[in-house]
Coordinates of C-alpha atoms in Angstrom, one line a residue:
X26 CA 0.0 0.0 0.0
X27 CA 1.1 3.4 -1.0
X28 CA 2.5 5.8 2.2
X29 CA -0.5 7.9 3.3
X30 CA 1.8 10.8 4.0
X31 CA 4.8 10.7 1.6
X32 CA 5.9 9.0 -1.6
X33 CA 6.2 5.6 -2.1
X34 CA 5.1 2.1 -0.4
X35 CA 4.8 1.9 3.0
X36 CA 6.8 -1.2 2.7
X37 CA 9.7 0.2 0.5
X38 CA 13.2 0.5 3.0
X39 CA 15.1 3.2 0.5
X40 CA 17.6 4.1 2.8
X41 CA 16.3 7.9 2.8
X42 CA 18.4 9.2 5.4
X43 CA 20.9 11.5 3.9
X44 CA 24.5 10.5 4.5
X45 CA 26.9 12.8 6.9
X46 CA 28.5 14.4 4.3
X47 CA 25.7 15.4 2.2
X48 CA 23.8 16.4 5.9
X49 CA 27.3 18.4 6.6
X50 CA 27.7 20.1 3.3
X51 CA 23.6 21.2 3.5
X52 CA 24.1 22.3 7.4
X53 CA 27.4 24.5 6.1
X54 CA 25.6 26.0 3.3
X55 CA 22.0 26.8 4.8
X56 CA 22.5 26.3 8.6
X57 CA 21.4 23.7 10.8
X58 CA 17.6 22.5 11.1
X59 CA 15.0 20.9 13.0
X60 CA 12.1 18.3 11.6
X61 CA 8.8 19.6 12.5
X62 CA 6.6 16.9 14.3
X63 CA 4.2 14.6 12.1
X64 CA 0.6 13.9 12.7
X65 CA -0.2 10.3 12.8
X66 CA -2.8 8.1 10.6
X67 CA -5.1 7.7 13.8
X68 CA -5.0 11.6 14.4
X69 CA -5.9 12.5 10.8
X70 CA -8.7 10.0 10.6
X71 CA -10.4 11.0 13.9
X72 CA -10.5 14.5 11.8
X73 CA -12.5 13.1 8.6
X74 CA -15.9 13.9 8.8
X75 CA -19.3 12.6 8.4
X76 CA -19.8 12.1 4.3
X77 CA -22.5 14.2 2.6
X78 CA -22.9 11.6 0.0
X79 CA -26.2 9.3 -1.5
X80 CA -25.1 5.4 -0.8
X81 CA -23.9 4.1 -4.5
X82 CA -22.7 0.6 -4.7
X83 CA -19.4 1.9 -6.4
X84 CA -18.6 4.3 -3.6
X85 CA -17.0 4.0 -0.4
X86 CA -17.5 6.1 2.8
X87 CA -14.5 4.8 4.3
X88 CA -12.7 7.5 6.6
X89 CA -9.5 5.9 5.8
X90 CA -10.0 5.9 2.4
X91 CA -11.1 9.8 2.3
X92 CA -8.2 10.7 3.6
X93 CA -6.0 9.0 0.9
X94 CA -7.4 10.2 -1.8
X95 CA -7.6 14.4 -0.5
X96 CA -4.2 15.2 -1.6
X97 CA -1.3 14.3 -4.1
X98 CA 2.3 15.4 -3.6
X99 CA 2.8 19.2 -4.2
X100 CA 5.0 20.8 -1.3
X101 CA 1.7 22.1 0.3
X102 CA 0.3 18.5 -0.2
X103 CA 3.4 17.1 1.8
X104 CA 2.8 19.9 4.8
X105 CA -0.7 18.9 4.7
X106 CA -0.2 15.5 5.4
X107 CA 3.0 15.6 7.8
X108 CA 1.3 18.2 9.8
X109 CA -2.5 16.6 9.7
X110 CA -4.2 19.5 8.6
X111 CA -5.8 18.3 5.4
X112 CA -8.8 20.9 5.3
X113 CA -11.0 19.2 2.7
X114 CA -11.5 15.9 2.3
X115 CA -13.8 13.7 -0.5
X116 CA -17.2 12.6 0.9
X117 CA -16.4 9.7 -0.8
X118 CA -14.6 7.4 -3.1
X119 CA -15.3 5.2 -6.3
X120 CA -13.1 2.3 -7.7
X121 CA -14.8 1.5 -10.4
X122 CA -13.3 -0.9 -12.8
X123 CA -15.1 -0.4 -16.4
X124 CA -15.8 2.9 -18.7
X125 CA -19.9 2.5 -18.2
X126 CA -19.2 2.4 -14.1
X127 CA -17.3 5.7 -14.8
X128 CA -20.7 6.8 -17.0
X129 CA -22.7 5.7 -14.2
X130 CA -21.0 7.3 -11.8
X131 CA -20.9 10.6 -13.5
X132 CA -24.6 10.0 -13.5
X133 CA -25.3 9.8 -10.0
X134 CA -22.9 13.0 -9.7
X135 CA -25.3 14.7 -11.9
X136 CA -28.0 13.7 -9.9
X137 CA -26.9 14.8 -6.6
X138 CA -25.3 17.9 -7.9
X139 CA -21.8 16.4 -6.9
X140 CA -18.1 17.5 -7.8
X141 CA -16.1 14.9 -9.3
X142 CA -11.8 14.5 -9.5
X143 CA -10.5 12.1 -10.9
X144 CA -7.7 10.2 -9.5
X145 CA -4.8 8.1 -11.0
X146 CA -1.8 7.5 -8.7
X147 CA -2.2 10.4 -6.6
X148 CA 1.3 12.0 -7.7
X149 CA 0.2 15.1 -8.8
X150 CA 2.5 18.2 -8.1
X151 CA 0.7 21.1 -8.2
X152 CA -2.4 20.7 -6.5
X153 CA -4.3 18.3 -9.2
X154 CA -6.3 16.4 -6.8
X155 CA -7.5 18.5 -4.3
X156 CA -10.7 18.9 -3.4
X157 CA -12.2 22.5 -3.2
X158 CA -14.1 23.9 -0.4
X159 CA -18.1 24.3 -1.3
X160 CA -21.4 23.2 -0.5
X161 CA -21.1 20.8 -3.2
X162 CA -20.1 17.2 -2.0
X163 CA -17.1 15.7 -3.7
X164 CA -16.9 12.5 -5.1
X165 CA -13.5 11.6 -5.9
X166 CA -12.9 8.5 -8.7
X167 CA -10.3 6.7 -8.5
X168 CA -9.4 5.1 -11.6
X169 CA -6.7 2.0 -10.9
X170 CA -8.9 -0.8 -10.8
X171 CA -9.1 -0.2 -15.0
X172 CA -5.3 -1.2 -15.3
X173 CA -5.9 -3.9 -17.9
X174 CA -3.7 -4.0 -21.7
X175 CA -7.2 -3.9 -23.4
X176 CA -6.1 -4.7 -26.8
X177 CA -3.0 -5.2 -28.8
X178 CA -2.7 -4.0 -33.1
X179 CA 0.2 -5.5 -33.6
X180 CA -0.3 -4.5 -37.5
X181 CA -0.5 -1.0 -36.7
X182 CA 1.4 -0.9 -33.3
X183 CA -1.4 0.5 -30.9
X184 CA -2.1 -0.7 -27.6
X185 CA -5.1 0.0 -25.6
X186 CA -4.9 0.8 -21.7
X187 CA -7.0 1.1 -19.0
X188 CA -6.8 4.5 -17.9
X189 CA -5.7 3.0 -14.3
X190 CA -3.0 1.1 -15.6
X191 CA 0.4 2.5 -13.5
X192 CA 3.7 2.7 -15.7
X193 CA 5.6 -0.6 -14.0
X194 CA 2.1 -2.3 -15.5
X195 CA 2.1 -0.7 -19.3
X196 CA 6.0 -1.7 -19.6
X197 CA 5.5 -5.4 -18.4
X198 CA 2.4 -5.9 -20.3
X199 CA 3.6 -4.5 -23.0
X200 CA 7.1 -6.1 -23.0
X201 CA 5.4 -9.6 -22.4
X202 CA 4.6 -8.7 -25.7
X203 CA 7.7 -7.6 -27.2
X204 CA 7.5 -3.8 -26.9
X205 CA 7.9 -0.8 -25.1
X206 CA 6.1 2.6 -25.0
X207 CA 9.3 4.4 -23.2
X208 CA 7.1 6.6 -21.3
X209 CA 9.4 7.6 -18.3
X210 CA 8.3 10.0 -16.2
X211 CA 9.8 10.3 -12.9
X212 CA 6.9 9.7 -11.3
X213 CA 6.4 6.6 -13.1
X214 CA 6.4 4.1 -10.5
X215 CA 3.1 5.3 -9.4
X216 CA 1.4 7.7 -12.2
X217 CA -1.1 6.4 -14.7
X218 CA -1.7 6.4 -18.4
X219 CA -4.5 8.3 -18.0
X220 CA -2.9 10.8 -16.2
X221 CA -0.3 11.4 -18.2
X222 CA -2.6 12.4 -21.1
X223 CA -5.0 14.5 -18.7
X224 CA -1.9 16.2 -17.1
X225 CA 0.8 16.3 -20.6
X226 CA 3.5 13.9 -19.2
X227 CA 6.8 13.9 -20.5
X228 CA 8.8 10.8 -19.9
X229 CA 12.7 11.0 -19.6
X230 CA 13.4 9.4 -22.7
X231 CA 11.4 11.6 -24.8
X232 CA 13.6 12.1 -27.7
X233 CA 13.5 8.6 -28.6
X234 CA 9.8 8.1 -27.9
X235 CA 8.4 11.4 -28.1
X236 CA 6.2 13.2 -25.4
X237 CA 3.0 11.9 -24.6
X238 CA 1.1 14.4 -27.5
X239 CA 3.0 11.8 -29.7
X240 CA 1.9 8.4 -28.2
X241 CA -1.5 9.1 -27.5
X242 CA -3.7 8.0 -30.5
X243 CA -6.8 8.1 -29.5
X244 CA -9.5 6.9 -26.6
X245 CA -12.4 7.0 -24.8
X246 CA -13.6 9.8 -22.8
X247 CA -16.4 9.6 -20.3
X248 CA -18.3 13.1 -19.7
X249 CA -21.6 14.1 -17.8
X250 CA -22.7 14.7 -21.8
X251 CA -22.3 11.5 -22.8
X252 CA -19.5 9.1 -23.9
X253 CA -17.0 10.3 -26.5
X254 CA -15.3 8.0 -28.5
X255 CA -11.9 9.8 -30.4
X256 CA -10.4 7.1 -33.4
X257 CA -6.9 6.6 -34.0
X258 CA -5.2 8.3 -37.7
X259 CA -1.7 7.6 -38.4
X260 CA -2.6 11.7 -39.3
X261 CA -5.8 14.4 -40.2
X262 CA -6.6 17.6 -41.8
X263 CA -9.9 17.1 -40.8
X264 CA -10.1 20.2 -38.5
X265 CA -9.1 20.7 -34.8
X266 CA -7.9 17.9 -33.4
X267 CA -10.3 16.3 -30.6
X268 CA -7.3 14.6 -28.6
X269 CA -5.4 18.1 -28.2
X270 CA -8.9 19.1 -26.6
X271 CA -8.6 16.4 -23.7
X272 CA -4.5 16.4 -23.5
X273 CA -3.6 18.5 -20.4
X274 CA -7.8 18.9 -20.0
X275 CA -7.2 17.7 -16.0
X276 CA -10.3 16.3 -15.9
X277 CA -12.2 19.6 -16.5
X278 CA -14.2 17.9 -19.3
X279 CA -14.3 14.5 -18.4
X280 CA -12.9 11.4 -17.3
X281 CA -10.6 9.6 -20.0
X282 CA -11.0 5.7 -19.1
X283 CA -9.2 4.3 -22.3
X284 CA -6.1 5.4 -23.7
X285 CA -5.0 3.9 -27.4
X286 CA -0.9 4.5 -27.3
X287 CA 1.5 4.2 -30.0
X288 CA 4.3 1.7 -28.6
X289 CA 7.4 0.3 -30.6
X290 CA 9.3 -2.8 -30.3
X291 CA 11.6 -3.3 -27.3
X292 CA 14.9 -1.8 -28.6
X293 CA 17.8 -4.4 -28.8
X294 CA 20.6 -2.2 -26.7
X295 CA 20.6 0.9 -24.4
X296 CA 23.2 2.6 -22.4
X297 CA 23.8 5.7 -20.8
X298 CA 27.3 7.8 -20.5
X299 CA 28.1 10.9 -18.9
X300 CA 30.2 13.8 -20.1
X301 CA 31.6 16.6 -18.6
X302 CA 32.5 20.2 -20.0
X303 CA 34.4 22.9 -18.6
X304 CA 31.9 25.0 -18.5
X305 CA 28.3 26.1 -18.8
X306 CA 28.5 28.0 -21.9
X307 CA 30.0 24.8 -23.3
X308 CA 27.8 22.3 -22.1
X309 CA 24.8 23.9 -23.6
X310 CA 25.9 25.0 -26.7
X311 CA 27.2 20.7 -27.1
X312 CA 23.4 20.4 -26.8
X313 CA 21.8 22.3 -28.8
X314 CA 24.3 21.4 -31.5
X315 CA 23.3 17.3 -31.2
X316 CA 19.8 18.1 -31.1
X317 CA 19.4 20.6 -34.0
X318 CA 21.5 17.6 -35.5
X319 CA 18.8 15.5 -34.6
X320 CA 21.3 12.6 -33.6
X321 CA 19.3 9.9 -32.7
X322 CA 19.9 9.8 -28.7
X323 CA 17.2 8.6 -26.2
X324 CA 17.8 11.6 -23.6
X325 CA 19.9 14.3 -22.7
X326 CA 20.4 16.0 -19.0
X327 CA 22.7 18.8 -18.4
X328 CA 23.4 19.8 -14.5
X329 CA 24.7 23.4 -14.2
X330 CA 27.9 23.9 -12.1
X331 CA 25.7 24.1 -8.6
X332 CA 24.1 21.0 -9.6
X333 CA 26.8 19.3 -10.7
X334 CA 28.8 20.0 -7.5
X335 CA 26.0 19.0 -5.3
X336 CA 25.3 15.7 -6.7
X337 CA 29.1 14.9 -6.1
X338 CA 28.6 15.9 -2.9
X339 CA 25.5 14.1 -2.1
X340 CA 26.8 11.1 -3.4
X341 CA 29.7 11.0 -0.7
X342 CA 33.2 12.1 -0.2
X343 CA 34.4 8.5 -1.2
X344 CA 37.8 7.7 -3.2
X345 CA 36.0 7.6 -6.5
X346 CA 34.5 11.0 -6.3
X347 CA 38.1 12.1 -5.4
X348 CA 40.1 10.7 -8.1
X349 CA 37.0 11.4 -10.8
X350 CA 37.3 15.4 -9.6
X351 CA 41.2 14.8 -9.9
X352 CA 41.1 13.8 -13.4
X353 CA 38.2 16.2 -14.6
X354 CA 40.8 18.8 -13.5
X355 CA 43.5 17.5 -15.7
X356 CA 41.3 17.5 -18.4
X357 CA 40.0 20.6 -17.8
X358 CA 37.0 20.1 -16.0
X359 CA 37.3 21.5 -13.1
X360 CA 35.9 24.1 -10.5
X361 CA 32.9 25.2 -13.1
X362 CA 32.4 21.8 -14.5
X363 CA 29.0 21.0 -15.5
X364 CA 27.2 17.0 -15.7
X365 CA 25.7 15.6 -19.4
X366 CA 24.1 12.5 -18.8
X367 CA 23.2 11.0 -22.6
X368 CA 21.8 7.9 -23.2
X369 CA 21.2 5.8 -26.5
X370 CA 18.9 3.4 -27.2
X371 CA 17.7 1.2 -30.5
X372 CA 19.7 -1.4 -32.5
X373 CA 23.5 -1.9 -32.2
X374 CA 24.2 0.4 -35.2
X375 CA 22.0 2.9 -33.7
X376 CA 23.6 3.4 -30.5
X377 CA 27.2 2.9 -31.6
X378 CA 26.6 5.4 -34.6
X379 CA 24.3 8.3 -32.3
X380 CA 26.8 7.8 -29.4
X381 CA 29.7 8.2 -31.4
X382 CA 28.3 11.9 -33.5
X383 CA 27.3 13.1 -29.8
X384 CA 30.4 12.3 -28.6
X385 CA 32.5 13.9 -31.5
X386 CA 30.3 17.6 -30.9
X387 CA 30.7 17.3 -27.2
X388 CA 34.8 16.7 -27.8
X389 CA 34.8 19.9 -30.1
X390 CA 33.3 22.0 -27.1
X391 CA 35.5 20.7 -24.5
X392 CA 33.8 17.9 -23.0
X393 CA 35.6 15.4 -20.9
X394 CA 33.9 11.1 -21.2
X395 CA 34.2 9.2 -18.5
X396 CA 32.2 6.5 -19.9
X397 CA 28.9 3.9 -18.9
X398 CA 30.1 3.7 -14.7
X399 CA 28.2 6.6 -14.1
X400 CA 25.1 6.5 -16.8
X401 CA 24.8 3.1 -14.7
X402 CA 24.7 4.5 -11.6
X403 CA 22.1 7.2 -13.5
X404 CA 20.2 4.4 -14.3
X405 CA 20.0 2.4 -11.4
X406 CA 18.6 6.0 -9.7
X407 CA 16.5 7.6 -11.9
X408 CA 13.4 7.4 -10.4
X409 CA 15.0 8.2 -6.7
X410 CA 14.1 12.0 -6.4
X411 CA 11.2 12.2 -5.0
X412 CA 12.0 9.6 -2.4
X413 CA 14.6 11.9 -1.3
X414 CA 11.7 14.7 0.1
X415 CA 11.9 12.1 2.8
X416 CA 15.3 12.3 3.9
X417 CA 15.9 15.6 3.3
X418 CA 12.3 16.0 5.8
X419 CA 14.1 14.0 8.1
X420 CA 16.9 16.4 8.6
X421 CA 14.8 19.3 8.8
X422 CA 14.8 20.6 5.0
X423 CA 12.3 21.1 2.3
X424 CA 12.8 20.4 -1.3
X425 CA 10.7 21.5 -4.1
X426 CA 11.1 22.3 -8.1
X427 CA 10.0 24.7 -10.3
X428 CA 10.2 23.9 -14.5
X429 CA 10.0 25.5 -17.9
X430 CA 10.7 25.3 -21.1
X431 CA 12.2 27.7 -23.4
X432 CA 13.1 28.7 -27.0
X433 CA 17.2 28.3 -27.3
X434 CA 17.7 32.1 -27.1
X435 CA 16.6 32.0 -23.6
X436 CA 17.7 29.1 -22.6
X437 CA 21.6 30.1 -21.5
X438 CA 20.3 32.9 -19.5
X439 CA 17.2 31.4 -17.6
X440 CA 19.1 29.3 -15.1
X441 CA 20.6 32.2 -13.7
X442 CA 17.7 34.4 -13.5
X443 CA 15.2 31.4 -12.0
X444 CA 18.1 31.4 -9.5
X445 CA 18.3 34.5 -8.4
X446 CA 14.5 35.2 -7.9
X447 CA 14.4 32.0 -5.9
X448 CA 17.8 32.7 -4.0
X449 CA 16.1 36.1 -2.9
X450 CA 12.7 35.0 -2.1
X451 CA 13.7 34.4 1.5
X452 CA 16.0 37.3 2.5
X453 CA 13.7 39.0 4.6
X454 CA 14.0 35.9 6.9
X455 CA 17.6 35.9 6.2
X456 CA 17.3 32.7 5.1
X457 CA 19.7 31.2 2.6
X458 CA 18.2 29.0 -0.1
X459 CA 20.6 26.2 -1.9
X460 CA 19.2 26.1 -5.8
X461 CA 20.4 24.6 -8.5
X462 CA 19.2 23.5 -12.4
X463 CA 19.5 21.3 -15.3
X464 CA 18.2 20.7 -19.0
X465 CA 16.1 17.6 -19.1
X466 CA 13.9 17.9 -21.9
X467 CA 16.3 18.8 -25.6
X468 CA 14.7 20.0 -28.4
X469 CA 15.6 21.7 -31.7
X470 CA 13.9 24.6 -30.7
X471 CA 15.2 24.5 -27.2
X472 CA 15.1 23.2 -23.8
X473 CA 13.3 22.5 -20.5
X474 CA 14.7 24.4 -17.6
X475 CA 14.2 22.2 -14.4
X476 CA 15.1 24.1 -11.2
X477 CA 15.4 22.3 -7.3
X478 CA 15.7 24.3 -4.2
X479 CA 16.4 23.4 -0.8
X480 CA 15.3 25.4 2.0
X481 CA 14.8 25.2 6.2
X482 CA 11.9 24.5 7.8
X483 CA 10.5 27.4 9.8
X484 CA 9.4 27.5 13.5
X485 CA 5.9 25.6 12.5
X486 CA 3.9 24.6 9.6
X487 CA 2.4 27.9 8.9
X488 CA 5.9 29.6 8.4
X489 CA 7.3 26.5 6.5
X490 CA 4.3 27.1 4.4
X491 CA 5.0 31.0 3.5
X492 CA 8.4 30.4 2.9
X493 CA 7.1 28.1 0.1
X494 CA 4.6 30.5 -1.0
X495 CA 7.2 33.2 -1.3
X496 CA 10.1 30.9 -3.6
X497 CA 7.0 29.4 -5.5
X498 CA 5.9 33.2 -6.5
X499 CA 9.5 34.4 -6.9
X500 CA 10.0 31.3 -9.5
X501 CA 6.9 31.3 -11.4
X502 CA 7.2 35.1 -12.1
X503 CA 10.8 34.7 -12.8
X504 CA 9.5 32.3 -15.6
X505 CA 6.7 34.6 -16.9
X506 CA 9.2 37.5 -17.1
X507 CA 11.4 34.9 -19.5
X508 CA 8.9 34.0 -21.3
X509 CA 8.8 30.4 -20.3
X510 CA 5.7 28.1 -20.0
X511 CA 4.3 27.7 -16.8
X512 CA 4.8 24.1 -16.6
X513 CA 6.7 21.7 -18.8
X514 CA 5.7 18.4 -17.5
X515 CA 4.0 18.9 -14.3
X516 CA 0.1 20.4 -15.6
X517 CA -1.2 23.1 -14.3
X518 CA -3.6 22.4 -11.2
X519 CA -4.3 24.6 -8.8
X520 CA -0.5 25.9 -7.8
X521 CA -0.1 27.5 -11.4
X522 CA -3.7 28.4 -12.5
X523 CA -2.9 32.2 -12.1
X524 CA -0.1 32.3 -14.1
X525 CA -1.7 30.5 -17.1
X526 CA -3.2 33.9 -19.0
X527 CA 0.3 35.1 -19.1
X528 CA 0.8 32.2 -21.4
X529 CA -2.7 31.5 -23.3
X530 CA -3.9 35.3 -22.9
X531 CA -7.5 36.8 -22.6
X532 CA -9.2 35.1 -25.9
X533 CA -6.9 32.0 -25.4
X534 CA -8.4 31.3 -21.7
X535 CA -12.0 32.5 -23.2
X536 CA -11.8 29.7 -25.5
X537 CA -10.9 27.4 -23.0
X538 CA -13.6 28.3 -20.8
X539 CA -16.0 27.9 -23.6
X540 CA -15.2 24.5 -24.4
X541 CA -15.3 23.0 -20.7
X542 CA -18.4 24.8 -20.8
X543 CA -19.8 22.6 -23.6
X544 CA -18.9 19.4 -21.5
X545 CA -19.7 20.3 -18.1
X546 CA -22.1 23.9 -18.0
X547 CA -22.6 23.2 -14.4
X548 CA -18.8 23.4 -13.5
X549 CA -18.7 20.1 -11.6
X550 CA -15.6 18.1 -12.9
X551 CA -12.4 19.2 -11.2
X552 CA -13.6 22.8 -10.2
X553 CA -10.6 25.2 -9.1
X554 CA -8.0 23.3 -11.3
X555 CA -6.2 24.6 -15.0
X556 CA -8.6 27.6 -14.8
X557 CA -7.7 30.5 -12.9

């Protein structure tokens, strides 16, 4: 079962607890900290109260499992749940398990005047799931009992999904098979296909596979209108496309409840390598370069110098990282190094041909190969991060990330400026912030800026809280200012709603409005979420 209060399963032992030279290096450069207390299970349950719901065979009442369902795992989610104070919970929850349960469901929400959210696995990020306060009564659907590979075109290479159906699930059904979708997000442990349409996932290996725009084909879509069925085209002119309509839609106009995906056979190799150049001018420019070459890699990650440095420290002050900075040095790599993390994936020719052309532009700017040691270790870790909120917590920190993408003329800049907003945010408090950033996300046209900051908790929950209010604002206007999207991968929820007419503007947000009005006039599906 997942954790009620934190990411993961309860029965995972991760080894979260930072080691003492990561714990020294982030007590040298932010000062020493103390955990704030955590509510328990029994305390938050004694707080759920009575439901305001109709009985319904599909729906349970249960307090406990209210309470799982009221939040995801935004930082204000996380303080929610470690401090107790949920505020609003669902009046109850539905498991149904086919698309004309979802129907009736949506039925009996009609009926009853309810509010509806869909759930998948709970991992949203910026408020997704949360219910809103109201005299309406919120029914909230969970949608993991439809986690069934539905049907398989082998002819055309479509596969069709439950929406429920988590991403461990899609890749061993799939690769029972013999193929792959390669969506990799890094909440992909627990996050759904359905959510990742609903919400706009992008998985890690995204230049191999594409984003989720390019897998999803087509689908079902449950709505208090009706049913809407969308058919898969290898491609269209035949006017606006219906699936862009429901792809980042976060259940505003519906539940989707079958997902038709475009998946590929499993690849015969992949490996990942890690680079470093002297530099960030260097480092970026190496990118840009292989991916306006379109050389076929599977993904690309560049840390800037404050990242780089602080995953070399996190990762211990062993031997290893002491002869590897050594070297770098020699090669000239050293103080203002920054991390590339590449990785390759397809047939044997593939790889050995896309690794060697990205190897050859990263040489020409300076950068340093140090081989598969460290794309292993990459590998073996890449879905770690959020796991390490919990040690961090345990220390007496708070970690959080803001993201963005950006055209390539902005791109060299925007680390610095996110940075700086952030860094800033907190100086009335006199509080310093640790922030750092990398490119994820490569495109021809440019790049995803991912930024992670590291800050201590305040007295209580309340101050913890306004801290984050203050770096959350200072980030997201930093982005607006650039000229960034609001969100990259993460959706927009209720954390960046406000920010979204500096990206769609006036008519773009009209039109929006107008067509969740066409599915859902009485606002009941997810209201208070994408909209501001």
């Amino acid at each position: 079962m997942k954790q009620w209060n934190g990411w993961g399963d309860d029965q995972n032992d991760l080894g979260l607890e930072l080691k003492a030279s990561a714990l020294a290096y982030l007590q040298k450069i932010i000062g020493p900290s103390t955990r704030l207390p955590d509510a328990s299970l029994e305390q938050v349950i004694s707080k759920v109260p009575a439901s305001r719901l109709q009985p319904h065979e599909l729906v349970s009442l249960d307090a406990e499992d209210r309470l799982r369902h009221a939040r995801g795992q935004s930082l204000p989610d996380w303080l929610a749940m470690r401090s107790g104070d949920f505020g609003i919970f669902p009046d109850g929850v539905a498991f149904p398990k086919t698309s004309e349960q979802v129907q009736s469901l949506l039925q009996y929400a009609e009926q009853h005047q309810l509010s509806v959210i869909p759930y998948g696995g709970g991992t949203s990020v910026v408020g997704h799931i949360n219910p809103e306060a109201g005299d309406r009564p919120v029914l909230t659907i969970d949608m993991t009992g439809m986690n069934q590979l539905m049907e398989l075109d082998r002819e055309s290479q479509i596969a069709t999904f439950g929406a429920g159906t988590t991403g461990p699930m899609v890749e061993s059904l799939l690769a029972a098979e013999g193929y792959t979708l390669g969506h990799y997000p890094q909440s992909w442990e627990l996050s759904t296909v359905g959510g990742w349409v609903a919400s706009r996932s992008s998985g890690q290996q995204s230049m191999r596979y594409g984003r989720i725009e390019q897998m999803f084909a087509g689908g079902r879509i449950e709505t208090l209108k009706g049913t809407l069925e969308i058919p898969t085209f290898p491609a269209s002119s035949a006017g606006p496309d219906v699936r862009e309509m429901f792809m980042g839609s976060e259940g505003r106009m519906g539940i989707i409840t079958e997902v038709k995906v475009r998946i590929t056979p499993l690849p015969e190799q992949e490996s990942f390598h890690v680079i470093f150049f002297p530099d960030w001018d260097s480092g970026h420019k190496a990118l840009r370069e292989i991916a306006q070459a379109k050389v076929q890699l599977s993904m690309m990650r560049l840390s800037n110098t404050i990242e780089t440095f602080t995953q070399l420290k996190l990762a211990g002050s062993g031997m290893a990282i002491t002869l590897l900075e050594k070297y770098l040095a020699l090669r000239g790599a050293g103080d203002n190094k920054t991390m590339f993390t590449l990785g390759v994936t397809g047939s044997r020719a593939q790889c050995k041909s896309a690794l060697a052309l990205a190897r050859g532009i990263a040489r020409r700017h300076g950068g340093v190969g140090t081989g598969a040691l460290l794309g292993k270790k990459w590998e073996h870790s890449r879905f770690r991060s959020p796991y390490l909120r919990h040690g961090l917590w345990e220390a007496g920190f708070v970690v959080d990330t803001m993201e963005t993408a950006l055209d390539w003329v902005s791109v060299p800049a925007a680390p610095a400026v996110m940075e700086a907003a952030i860094s800033a945010a907190l100086e009335d408090e006199k509080e310093t912030v640790h922030v750092f950033t990398h490119l994820s996300h490569i495109y021809p046209q440019g790049s995803s800026v991912y930024t992670t900051y590291i800050f201590r908790c305040g007295s209580d929950y309340a101050q913890t809280y306004a801290r984050w209010e203050k770096l959350k604002a200072a980030g997201a206007e930093a982005i607006v200012k650039l000229g960034g999207t609001i969100s990259h991968q993460h959706g927009v929820g209720r954390d960046h709603a406000r920010y979204l007419p500096a990206e769609k503007g006036e008519l773009g947000i009209a039109a929006i409005h107008g067509l969740v009005e066409v599915f859902d006039p009485a606002g009941q599906m997810n209201p208070g979420k994408l909209l501001p």
